[in-house]
């Protein structure tokens, strides 16, 4: 791994003792705050439109597919761009690239907040996702640089943040939309990025190590283009197909995505064998922790992101809740995620992989309880959802602290940029698939204007799908190592 042995502007590939890393970075917790703030910006913006979307649609117009694209457009751009973003960190230094991505993210947040039409807002969301793709892959590598073999200390803070932020986006959005600060309404969900991003920018510029680019790295533009085409062919028809009645071209795009993504994989293998810089460091696939982790990330994050969107739509469009009322209804979910993440920090070192199974079991129990609640003919009172959502959140929170340590802990330093970008790309691709897939299933059973019965039926179906995905995640965990490995 990379450890710092001189001043904060120099890094080397020689592993330093834990005490030396701490000595060289006496203010490393400030650097961690900058990294966490950048991560929080991405996690919030990936889900923050879930509750605000009806208010946005009421002002700017658009179809039901537009609601899905406000979320899926961001995650699609992020998923496609992350592969390139990871390599940019290797080529130009992680600190420099992260700060460039952060500046672009703040600029596009301002564009979204000032958008006067749905088209401008969608363009802003897509470019926001692209800048997030430049920023996000640098975070794991920078944490490794700051903490060395003491990654557990960083993940103790990182895990709870991910746990809360994954579900906090809709809650924060509801509070901001209802507060209508300075008459901004839904626009404040994007404008709130500016003060948080300014903190990350100031601390990151001051504390984070500049690092040195990895010699010989080149950008694989051809691979990036093939990956972008393949992901677009897969995700676009999933969002638009149901709205348009599944025309022939939507099915053709789905079918075409398979050989295009296969061509991307083949191209990466050939480049690696020829000794040329590939978009993906193929050596990471030789590590069981990484390959198994990708499978888990796809199923797990696809399920929770799609379920979050569907529940937000159900509460507002189906039951007529205001953004604030919907946010308060979902608060037990976020509270459970926070508490579960805190408990996992203490349990994970002792139980290892078993914590993931315990968490998934808790999620399943919560979902099953919700499934029976939604199976009736009358909508339950808002407080009636609290126990099921709390248990679901507790289980979800247990997973976040050990998960990324298990997946990335065994990577070499030269693999970090590519592997982090690829892992985040799979995560965001899964989120986009979850939003598109579960969103389409929800709107297949519910049309805006339908009664409560239709909304309950659609939410009941979505909860059943979420149960299935959680059970599949439980099975995939058996492919992960029993304990997290120490970084190299």
Short mmCIF file of C-alpha atoms in Angstrom, two decimals:
data_model
loop_
_atom_site.label_atom_id
_atom_site.label_comp_id
_atom_site.label_asym_id
_atom_site.label_seq_id
_atom_site.Cartn_x
_atom_site.Cartn_y
_atom_site.Cartn_z
CA UNK A 1 0.00 0.00 0.00
CA UNK A 2 1.01 3.64 -0.13
CA UNK A 3 2.21 5.14 3.13
CA UNK A 4 3.60 8.57 3.82
CA UNK A 5 7.07 8.79 5.35
CA UNK A 6 7.95 12.45 4.69
CA UNK A 7 5.80 15.59 4.65
CA UNK A 8 2.10 15.61 3.66
CA UNK A 9 2.96 16.38 0.06
CA UNK A 10 5.00 13.23 -0.58
CA UNK A 11 3.99 9.60 -0.72
CA UNK A 12 5.85 6.39 -1.36
CA UNK A 13 4.94 2.78 -1.98
CA UNK A 14 6.89 1.53 1.03
CA UNK A 15 4.62 0.36 3.84
CA UNK A 16 5.18 2.36 7.01
CA UNK A 17 4.48 1.26 10.57
CA UNK A 18 1.16 2.31 12.03
CA UNK A 19 2.82 4.69 14.51
CA UNK A 20 4.75 6.34 11.67
CA UNK A 21 1.62 6.91 9.62
CA UNK A 22 -0.07 8.56 12.60
CA UNK A 23 3.02 10.64 13.33
CA UNK A 24 3.25 11.91 9.76
CA UNK A 25 -0.46 12.78 9.74
CA UNK A 26 -1.24 14.27 13.17
CA UNK A 27 -4.26 16.02 11.61
CA UNK A 28 -5.36 13.10 9.49
CA UNK A 29 -8.83 13.16 11.03
CA UNK A 30 -9.33 16.52 9.29
CA UNK A 31 -8.36 14.87 6.04
CA UNK A 32 -10.85 12.09 6.80
CA UNK A 33 -13.56 14.73 7.33
CA UNK A 34 -12.83 16.10 3.84
CA UNK A 35 -13.09 12.61 2.35
CA UNK A 36 -16.27 11.83 4.28
CA UNK A 37 -17.84 15.13 3.18
CA UNK A 38 -17.10 14.35 -0.47
CA UNK A 39 -18.52 10.86 -0.05
CA UNK A 40 -21.59 12.25 1.69
CA UNK A 41 -22.26 14.63 -1.19
CA UNK A 42 -22.39 11.72 -3.61
CA UNK A 43 -24.47 9.44 -1.38
CA UNK A 44 -27.04 12.14 -0.65
CA UNK A 45 -27.38 13.26 -4.25
CA UNK A 46 -27.82 9.70 -5.47
CA UNK A 47 -31.13 9.46 -3.55
CA UNK A 48 -32.12 13.01 -2.66
CA UNK A 49 -34.58 13.42 -5.53
CA UNK A 50 -36.64 10.39 -4.46
CA UNK A 51 -38.89 12.49 -2.23
CA UNK A 52 -38.47 15.81 -4.05
CA UNK A 53 -39.32 14.39 -7.50
CA UNK A 54 -43.11 14.97 -7.28
CA UNK A 55 -42.52 18.62 -6.30
CA UNK A 56 -40.02 19.02 -9.15
CA UNK A 57 -42.47 17.47 -11.62
CA UNK A 58 -45.29 19.73 -10.41
CA UNK A 59 -43.21 22.84 -11.18
CA UNK A 60 -41.17 21.81 -14.23
CA UNK A 61 -43.40 19.11 -15.76
CA UNK A 62 -42.29 15.81 -17.28
CA UNK A 63 -43.53 12.22 -17.41
CA UNK A 64 -43.32 9.52 -14.75
CA UNK A 65 -40.19 8.32 -16.54
CA UNK A 66 -38.71 11.76 -15.85
CA UNK A 67 -39.00 11.05 -12.12
CA UNK A 68 -36.94 7.90 -12.61
CA UNK A 69 -34.40 9.71 -14.81
CA UNK A 70 -33.75 12.35 -12.17
CA UNK A 71 -32.27 9.52 -10.10
CA UNK A 72 -31.19 7.08 -12.82
CA UNK A 73 -29.53 9.78 -14.97
CA UNK A 74 -27.19 10.66 -12.11
CA UNK A 75 -26.35 7.07 -11.25
CA UNK A 76 -25.94 6.06 -14.90
CA UNK A 77 -23.47 8.88 -15.55
CA UNK A 78 -21.68 8.03 -12.32
CA UNK A 79 -21.51 4.32 -13.14
CA UNK A 80 -20.10 4.95 -16.62
CA UNK A 81 -17.65 7.67 -15.56
CA UNK A 82 -16.25 5.91 -12.49
CA UNK A 83 -14.04 3.60 -14.53
CA UNK A 84 -12.31 6.58 -16.11
CA UNK A 85 -12.32 8.53 -12.84
CA UNK A 86 -10.35 5.81 -11.08
CA UNK A 87 -7.66 5.86 -13.75
CA UNK A 88 -7.42 9.67 -13.68
CA UNK A 89 -6.43 9.43 -10.01
CA UNK A 90 -3.64 7.02 -10.94
CA UNK A 91 -2.46 9.29 -13.75
CA UNK A 92 -2.53 12.71 -12.08
CA UNK A 93 -2.63 12.04 -8.32
CA UNK A 94 -5.65 11.29 -6.15
CA UNK A 95 -5.78 14.60 -4.29
CA UNK A 96 -5.64 16.73 -7.42
CA UNK A 97 -8.29 14.70 -9.24
CA UNK A 98 -10.60 14.58 -6.22
CA UNK A 99 -10.50 18.37 -5.84
CA UNK A 100 -11.20 18.92 -9.56
CA UNK A 101 -14.17 16.56 -9.33
CA UNK A 102 -15.40 18.34 -6.20
CA UNK A 103 -15.26 21.77 -7.85
CA UNK A 104 -17.19 20.46 -10.86
CA UNK A 105 -19.73 18.78 -8.57
CA UNK A 106 -20.41 22.06 -6.77
CA UNK A 107 -20.77 23.94 -10.07
CA UNK A 108 -23.30 21.46 -11.43
CA UNK A 109 -25.17 21.50 -8.10
CA UNK A 110 -25.60 25.24 -8.61
CA UNK A 111 -26.84 24.57 -12.15
CA UNK A 112 -29.43 22.08 -10.86
CA UNK A 113 -30.59 24.52 -8.19
CA UNK A 114 -31.08 27.27 -10.77
CA UNK A 115 -32.66 25.09 -13.50
CA UNK A 116 -35.65 26.70 -15.20
CA UNK A 117 -36.76 23.63 -17.14
CA UNK A 118 -36.82 19.88 -16.69
CA UNK A 119 -34.35 19.52 -19.58
CA UNK A 120 -31.78 21.78 -17.92
CA UNK A 121 -32.24 19.92 -14.63
CA UNK A 122 -31.67 16.55 -16.31
CA UNK A 123 -28.53 17.88 -18.02
CA UNK A 124 -27.35 19.18 -14.66
CA UNK A 125 -27.98 15.83 -12.98
CA UNK A 126 -26.07 13.92 -15.64
CA UNK A 127 -23.04 16.24 -15.53
CA UNK A 128 -23.21 16.18 -11.73
CA UNK A 129 -22.91 12.40 -11.91
CA UNK A 130 -19.90 12.68 -14.24
CA UNK A 131 -18.05 14.98 -11.84
CA UNK A 132 -18.95 12.68 -8.95
CA UNK A 133 -17.32 9.90 -10.98
CA UNK A 134 -14.09 11.89 -10.99
CA UNK A 135 -14.28 12.61 -7.25
CA UNK A 136 -15.51 9.39 -5.64
CA UNK A 137 -12.89 6.78 -6.72
CA UNK A 138 -10.12 8.74 -5.03
CA UNK A 139 -11.69 8.42 -1.56
CA UNK A 140 -10.68 4.83 -0.75
CA UNK A 141 -7.11 5.37 -1.90
CA UNK A 142 -6.76 8.56 0.12
CA UNK A 143 -8.08 6.83 3.24
CA UNK A 144 -5.47 4.10 2.77
CA UNK A 145 -2.77 6.77 2.37
CA UNK A 146 -3.82 8.48 5.60
CA UNK A 147 -4.43 5.43 7.79
CA UNK A 148 -2.22 2.62 6.48
CA UNK A 149 -2.96 -0.59 8.36
CA UNK A 150 -5.24 1.29 10.73
CA UNK A 151 -8.07 1.26 8.21
CA UNK A 152 -10.41 0.00 10.92
CA UNK A 153 -10.29 3.43 12.59
CA UNK A 154 -11.38 5.12 9.36
CA UNK A 155 -14.07 2.57 8.53
CA UNK A 156 -15.52 3.00 12.03
CA UNK A 157 -16.56 6.46 10.84
CA UNK A 158 -17.00 5.58 7.18
CA UNK A 159 -19.46 2.74 7.74
CA UNK A 160 -22.05 4.66 9.81
CA UNK A 161 -21.86 7.53 7.32
CA UNK A 162 -22.70 5.24 4.42
CA UNK A 163 -25.43 3.61 6.45
CA UNK A 164 -27.16 6.88 7.27
CA UNK A 165 -26.54 8.63 3.94
CA UNK A 166 -27.97 5.75 1.90
CA UNK A 167 -31.42 6.50 3.30
CA UNK A 168 -30.94 10.06 4.62
CA UNK A 169 -31.22 11.63 1.15
CA UNK A 170 -35.02 11.34 0.95
CA UNK A 171 -35.40 12.50 4.56
CA UNK A 172 -33.20 15.57 4.09
CA UNK A 173 -35.04 16.35 0.83
CA UNK A 174 -38.41 16.19 2.55
CA UNK A 175 -37.31 18.52 5.32
CA UNK A 176 -35.80 21.05 2.91
CA UNK A 177 -38.74 21.03 0.49
CA UNK A 178 -41.22 21.52 3.32
CA UNK A 179 -39.12 24.25 4.99
CA UNK A 180 -39.05 26.20 1.68
CA UNK A 181 -36.02 28.20 2.82
CA UNK A 182 -35.99 31.65 1.18
CA UNK A 183 -38.66 30.36 -1.18
CA UNK A 184 -36.22 27.92 -2.76
CA UNK A 185 -38.48 24.88 -2.37
CA UNK A 186 -37.00 21.78 -3.99
CA UNK A 187 -34.02 23.78 -5.29
CA UNK A 188 -32.53 23.82 -1.80
CA UNK A 189 -31.75 20.08 -2.05
CA UNK A 190 -29.05 20.94 -4.58
CA UNK A 191 -27.96 24.28 -3.11
CA UNK A 192 -27.23 22.64 0.27
CA UNK A 193 -24.23 20.97 -1.42
CA UNK A 194 -22.40 24.29 -1.59
CA UNK A 195 -21.53 24.80 2.11
CA UNK A 196 -20.73 21.11 2.66
CA UNK A 197 -18.60 21.04 -0.48
CA UNK A 198 -16.77 24.21 0.57
CA UNK A 199 -15.72 22.49 3.81
CA UNK A 200 -14.48 19.45 1.88
CA UNK A 201 -12.61 21.67 -0.58
CA UNK A 202 -10.89 23.74 2.13
CA UNK A 203 -9.84 20.78 4.30
CA UNK A 204 -8.88 18.64 1.31
CA UNK A 205 -6.63 21.34 -0.16
CA UNK A 206 -4.93 21.80 3.20
CA UNK A 207 -4.55 18.29 4.63
CA UNK A 208 -4.70 15.58 1.96
CA UNK A 209 -1.40 14.29 0.52
CA UNK A 210 -0.64 15.36 -3.04
CA UNK A 211 0.87 12.00 -3.90
CA UNK A 212 2.67 11.03 -7.07
CA UNK A 213 1.12 9.84 -10.31
CA UNK A 214 1.82 6.22 -11.22
CA UNK A 215 4.33 6.18 -14.07
CA UNK A 216 3.27 4.81 -17.42
CA UNK A 217 -0.47 5.21 -16.92
CA UNK A 218 -2.55 6.10 -19.99
CA UNK A 219 -6.26 6.75 -20.37
CA UNK A 220 -8.19 4.06 -22.25
CA UNK A 221 -10.68 6.23 -24.12
CA UNK A 222 -11.82 3.39 -26.36
CA UNK A 223 -12.67 1.23 -23.37
CA UNK A 224 -14.51 4.12 -21.72
CA UNK A 225 -16.63 4.64 -24.84
CA UNK A 226 -17.50 0.95 -25.15
CA UNK A 227 -18.46 0.79 -21.46
CA UNK A 228 -20.61 3.93 -21.79
CA UNK A 229 -22.44 2.50 -24.81
CA UNK A 230 -23.03 -0.85 -23.11
CA UNK A 231 -24.38 0.67 -19.89
CA UNK A 232 -26.61 3.07 -21.81
CA UNK A 233 -28.03 0.26 -23.94
CA UNK A 234 -28.87 -1.61 -20.75
CA UNK A 235 -30.33 1.16 -18.58
CA UNK A 236 -32.13 3.47 -21.02
CA UNK A 237 -34.81 0.97 -22.09
CA UNK A 238 -35.33 -0.13 -18.49
CA UNK A 239 -36.41 3.41 -17.60
CA UNK A 240 -38.25 4.37 -20.79
CA UNK A 241 -39.59 0.98 -21.93
CA UNK A 242 -42.61 0.71 -19.64
CA UNK A 243 -43.62 4.32 -20.24
CA UNK A 244 -43.69 3.73 -24.01
CA UNK A 245 -45.24 0.26 -23.92
CA UNK A 246 -42.01 -1.66 -24.55
CA UNK A 247 -41.50 -0.88 -28.26
CA UNK A 248 -39.31 -3.19 -30.31
CA UNK A 249 -36.28 -0.91 -30.09
CA UNK A 250 -36.27 -1.05 -26.27
CA UNK A 251 -36.04 -4.84 -26.34
CA UNK A 252 -33.39 -4.64 -29.07
CA UNK A 253 -31.30 -2.28 -26.92
CA UNK A 254 -31.46 -4.65 -23.96
CA UNK A 255 -30.33 -7.55 -26.14
CA UNK A 256 -27.58 -5.48 -27.75
CA UNK A 257 -26.17 -4.47 -24.35
CA UNK A 258 -24.98 -8.05 -23.72
CA UNK A 259 -22.50 -8.33 -26.63
CA UNK A 260 -21.34 -4.72 -26.18
CA UNK A 261 -20.48 -5.27 -22.52
CA UNK A 262 -18.89 -8.57 -23.51
CA UNK A 263 -16.80 -6.70 -26.08
CA UNK A 264 -15.70 -4.30 -23.34
CA UNK A 265 -14.53 -7.19 -21.15
CA UNK A 266 -12.66 -8.77 -24.08
CA UNK A 267 -11.03 -5.45 -24.97
CA UNK A 268 -9.78 -5.02 -21.40
CA UNK A 269 -8.27 -8.52 -21.36
CA UNK A 270 -6.48 -7.93 -24.66
CA UNK A 271 -5.05 -4.60 -23.53
CA UNK A 272 -3.76 -6.12 -20.31
CA UNK A 273 -2.14 -9.04 -22.13
CA UNK A 274 -0.49 -6.63 -24.56
CA UNK A 275 1.03 -4.70 -21.65
CA UNK A 276 -1.06 -1.58 -22.32
CA UNK A 277 -2.94 0.37 -19.68
CA UNK A 278 -6.49 -0.92 -19.46
CA UNK A 279 -9.42 0.88 -17.94
CA UNK A 280 -9.68 -2.02 -15.48
CA UNK A 281 -6.72 -3.55 -13.65
CA UNK A 282 -7.50 -7.16 -14.51
CA UNK A 283 -5.38 -8.53 -11.66
CA UNK A 284 -8.08 -7.51 -9.16
CA UNK A 285 -10.28 -10.31 -10.47
CA UNK A 286 -7.77 -12.86 -9.19
CA UNK A 287 -8.75 -11.88 -5.65
CA UNK A 288 -11.75 -13.74 -4.31
CA UNK A 289 -12.65 -10.96 -1.88
CA UNK A 290 -13.02 -8.52 -4.74
CA UNK A 291 -14.93 -10.63 -7.25
CA UNK A 292 -17.35 -11.95 -4.64
CA UNK A 293 -17.77 -8.43 -3.32
CA UNK A 294 -18.82 -7.15 -6.73
CA UNK A 295 -21.57 -9.76 -6.90
CA UNK A 296 -22.82 -8.80 -3.47
CA UNK A 297 -22.70 -5.06 -4.20
CA UNK A 298 -24.77 -5.52 -7.36
CA UNK A 299 -27.62 -7.35 -5.65
CA UNK A 300 -27.52 -5.53 -2.31
CA UNK A 301 -27.29 -1.92 -3.46
CA UNK A 302 -29.65 -2.48 -6.37
CA UNK A 303 -32.25 -3.73 -3.93
CA UNK A 304 -31.99 -1.03 -1.27
CA UNK A 305 -31.77 1.90 -3.74
CA UNK A 306 -34.72 0.76 -5.84
CA UNK A 307 -36.75 -0.01 -2.71
CA UNK A 308 -36.00 3.46 -1.30
CA UNK A 309 -37.31 5.16 -4.45
CA UNK A 310 -40.42 2.98 -4.60
CA UNK A 311 -41.33 3.59 -0.95
CA UNK A 312 -40.88 7.35 -1.38
CA UNK A 313 -43.18 7.30 -4.42
CA UNK A 314 -45.72 5.12 -2.62
CA UNK A 315 -45.96 7.44 0.36
CA UNK A 316 -46.36 10.61 -1.71
CA UNK A 317 -48.08 9.63 -4.94
CA UNK A 318 -50.03 6.71 -3.48
CA UNK A 319 -50.97 7.84 0.02
CA UNK A 320 -50.80 11.59 -0.63
CA UNK A 321 -48.18 12.34 2.03
CA UNK A 322 -46.38 15.67 1.92
CA UNK A 323 -42.58 15.56 1.46
CA UNK A 324 -42.14 16.26 5.18
CA UNK A 325 -44.63 13.58 6.25
CA UNK A 326 -42.99 11.06 3.92
CA UNK A 327 -39.57 11.96 5.34
CA UNK A 328 -40.71 11.57 8.93
CA UNK A 329 -42.28 8.21 8.07
CA UNK A 330 -38.91 7.00 6.73
CA UNK A 331 -36.88 8.39 9.66
CA UNK A 332 -36.87 5.07 11.60
CA UNK A 333 -35.10 3.53 8.59
CA UNK A 334 -32.25 6.08 8.83
CA UNK A 335 -32.13 5.77 12.63
CA UNK A 336 -31.83 2.00 12.35
CA UNK A 337 -29.05 2.33 9.76
CA UNK A 338 -27.09 4.62 12.08
CA UNK A 339 -27.52 2.37 15.12
CA UNK A 340 -26.72 -0.74 13.13
CA UNK A 341 -23.54 0.79 11.71
CA UNK A 342 -22.38 1.75 15.20
CA UNK A 343 -23.00 -1.76 16.51
CA UNK A 344 -21.24 -3.29 13.52
CA UNK A 345 -18.04 -1.35 14.27
CA UNK A 346 -17.78 -3.34 17.53
CA UNK A 347 -19.05 -6.67 16.22
CA UNK A 348 -17.29 -6.92 12.85
CA UNK A 349 -13.73 -7.58 14.16
CA UNK A 350 -15.03 -10.51 16.21
CA UNK A 351 -17.67 -11.97 13.90
CA UNK A 352 -16.31 -11.06 10.47
CA UNK A 353 -18.55 -12.23 7.64
CA UNK A 354 -21.23 -13.40 10.06
CA UNK A 355 -22.16 -9.76 10.66
CA UNK A 356 -23.31 -9.53 7.05
CA UNK A 357 -25.59 -12.54 7.49
CA UNK A 358 -26.99 -11.13 10.73
CA UNK A 359 -27.68 -7.83 9.00
CA UNK A 360 -29.39 -9.45 6.03
CA UNK A 361 -31.51 -11.55 8.37
CA UNK A 362 -32.64 -8.37 10.13
CA UNK A 363 -33.44 -6.74 6.79
CA UNK A 364 -35.52 -9.76 5.78
CA UNK A 365 -37.48 -9.70 9.05
CA UNK A 366 -38.26 -6.01 8.56
CA UNK A 367 -39.33 -6.52 4.96
CA UNK A 368 -41.55 -9.49 5.77
CA UNK A 369 -43.32 -7.43 8.47
CA UNK A 370 -43.82 -4.61 5.97
CA UNK A 371 -45.03 -7.09 3.34
CA UNK A 372 -47.88 -8.21 5.58
CA UNK A 373 -48.72 -4.62 6.53
CA UNK A 374 -49.11 -3.66 2.88
CA UNK A 375 -51.19 -6.73 2.06
CA UNK A 376 -54.39 -5.25 3.49
CA UNK A 377 -57.03 -3.08 1.86
CA UNK A 378 -56.44 -0.01 4.03
CA UNK A 379 -53.25 2.00 4.38
CA UNK A 380 -51.60 1.66 7.80
CA UNK A 381 -51.04 4.80 9.88
CA UNK A 382 -47.57 6.39 9.38
CA UNK A 383 -46.35 5.24 12.80
CA UNK A 384 -47.32 1.66 11.97
CA UNK A 385 -44.43 1.51 9.47
CA UNK A 386 -41.86 2.48 12.11
CA UNK A 387 -41.04 -0.95 13.66
CA UNK A 388 -40.55 -2.69 10.30
CA UNK A 389 -38.45 0.16 8.87
CA UNK A 390 -36.37 0.38 12.05
CA UNK A 391 -35.52 -3.33 11.95
CA UNK A 392 -34.80 -3.12 8.21
CA UNK A 393 -32.47 -0.17 8.84
CA UNK A 394 -30.70 -1.92 11.73
CA UNK A 395 -29.93 -4.88 9.52
CA UNK A 396 -28.77 -2.66 6.66
CA UNK A 397 -26.50 -0.67 8.97
CA UNK A 398 -24.76 -3.79 10.24
CA UNK A 399 -23.47 -4.46 6.73
CA UNK A 400 -21.73 -1.21 5.87
CA UNK A 401 -18.78 -1.14 8.29
CA UNK A 402 -17.14 -4.50 7.41
CA UNK A 403 -18.23 -4.68 3.77
CA UNK A 404 -15.70 -2.40 2.10
CA UNK A 405 -12.84 -3.58 4.30
CA UNK A 406 -13.54 -7.13 3.14
CA UNK A 407 -13.72 -6.13 -0.51
CA UNK A 408 -10.76 -3.71 -0.90
CA UNK A 409 -8.46 -4.71 1.94
CA UNK A 410 -6.45 -7.17 -0.16
CA UNK A 411 -5.64 -4.82 -3.04
CA UNK A 412 -2.17 -3.66 -4.04
CA UNK A 413 -1.59 0.09 -4.33
CA UNK A 414 -1.40 0.09 -8.12
CA UNK A 415 -4.79 -1.64 -8.20
CA UNK A 416 -6.60 0.81 -5.93
CA UNK A 417 -7.56 3.48 -8.49
CA UNK A 418 -8.95 1.07 -11.04
CA UNK A 419 -10.53 -1.26 -8.49
CA UNK A 420 -12.17 1.54 -6.49
CA UNK A 421 -13.61 3.06 -9.65
CA UNK A 422 -14.83 -0.32 -10.84
CA UNK A 423 -16.38 -1.19 -7.48
CA UNK A 424 -18.16 2.15 -7.29
CA UNK A 425 -19.22 1.72 -10.92
CA UNK A 426 -20.83 -1.61 -10.13
CA UNK A 427 -22.47 -0.09 -7.06
CA UNK A 428 -23.89 2.85 -8.97
CA UNK A 429 -24.81 0.66 -11.92
CA UNK A 430 -26.69 -1.55 -9.48
CA UNK A 431 -28.38 1.54 -8.03
CA UNK A 432 -29.43 2.68 -11.50
CA UNK A 433 -30.73 -0.81 -12.28
CA UNK A 434 -32.58 -0.84 -8.97
CA UNK A 435 -34.17 2.55 -9.63
CA UNK A 436 -35.09 1.60 -13.20
CA UNK A 437 -36.21 -1.96 -12.43
CA UNK A 438 -38.15 -1.46 -9.20
CA UNK A 439 -39.44 1.91 -10.40
CA UNK A 440 -40.83 0.26 -13.52
CA UNK A 441 -42.42 -2.52 -11.45
CA UNK A 442 -44.05 0.07 -9.16
CA UNK A 443 -45.49 2.13 -12.03
CA UNK A 444 -46.63 -1.03 -13.80
CA UNK A 445 -49.06 -1.56 -10.91
CA UNK A 446 -49.80 2.06 -10.10
CA UNK A 447 -50.60 5.10 -12.25
CA UNK A 448 -50.71 8.61 -10.83
CA UNK A 449 -54.31 9.27 -9.91
CA UNK A 450 -55.12 5.67 -9.00
CA UNK A 451 -56.58 4.99 -5.60
CA UNK A 452 -54.96 3.75 -2.41
CA UNK A 453 -55.76 0.12 -3.28
CA UNK A 454 -53.56 0.27 -6.39
CA UNK A 455 -50.77 1.99 -4.46
CA UNK A 456 -50.88 -0.66 -1.72
CA UNK A 457 -50.79 -3.44 -4.29
CA UNK A 458 -47.79 -1.92 -6.10
CA UNK A 459 -45.91 -1.34 -2.83
CA UNK A 460 -46.76 -4.89 -1.74
CA UNK A 461 -45.23 -6.23 -4.94
CA UNK A 462 -42.11 -4.07 -4.58
CA UNK A 463 -41.60 -5.30 -1.02
CA UNK A 464 -41.81 -8.90 -2.22
CA UNK A 465 -39.13 -8.19 -4.83
CA UNK A 466 -36.95 -6.57 -2.14
CA UNK A 467 -37.31 -9.70 0.02
CA UNK A 468 -36.16 -11.86 -2.89
CA UNK A 469 -33.11 -9.66 -3.53
CA UNK A 470 -32.19 -9.74 0.17
CA UNK A 471 -32.36 -13.53 0.22
CA UNK A 472 -30.12 -13.67 -2.86
CA UNK A 473 -27.67 -11.32 -1.11
CA UNK A 474 -27.63 -13.70 1.87
CA UNK A 475 -26.53 -16.54 -0.42
CA UNK A 476 -23.84 -14.44 -2.15
CA UNK A 477 -22.19 -13.60 1.20
CA UNK A 478 -20.95 -17.19 1.46
CA UNK A 479 -18.53 -16.35 -1.36
CA UNK A 480 -16.84 -13.60 0.68
CA UNK A 481 -13.84 -14.19 2.96
CA UNK A 482 -14.70 -14.89 6.60
CA UNK A 483 -12.58 -11.93 7.75
CA UNK A 484 -11.37 -8.68 6.20
CA UNK A 485 -7.76 -8.75 5.02
CA UNK A 486 -5.20 -6.11 5.95
CA UNK A 487 -4.24 -3.69 3.18
CA UNK A 488 -0.86 -4.06 1.49
#
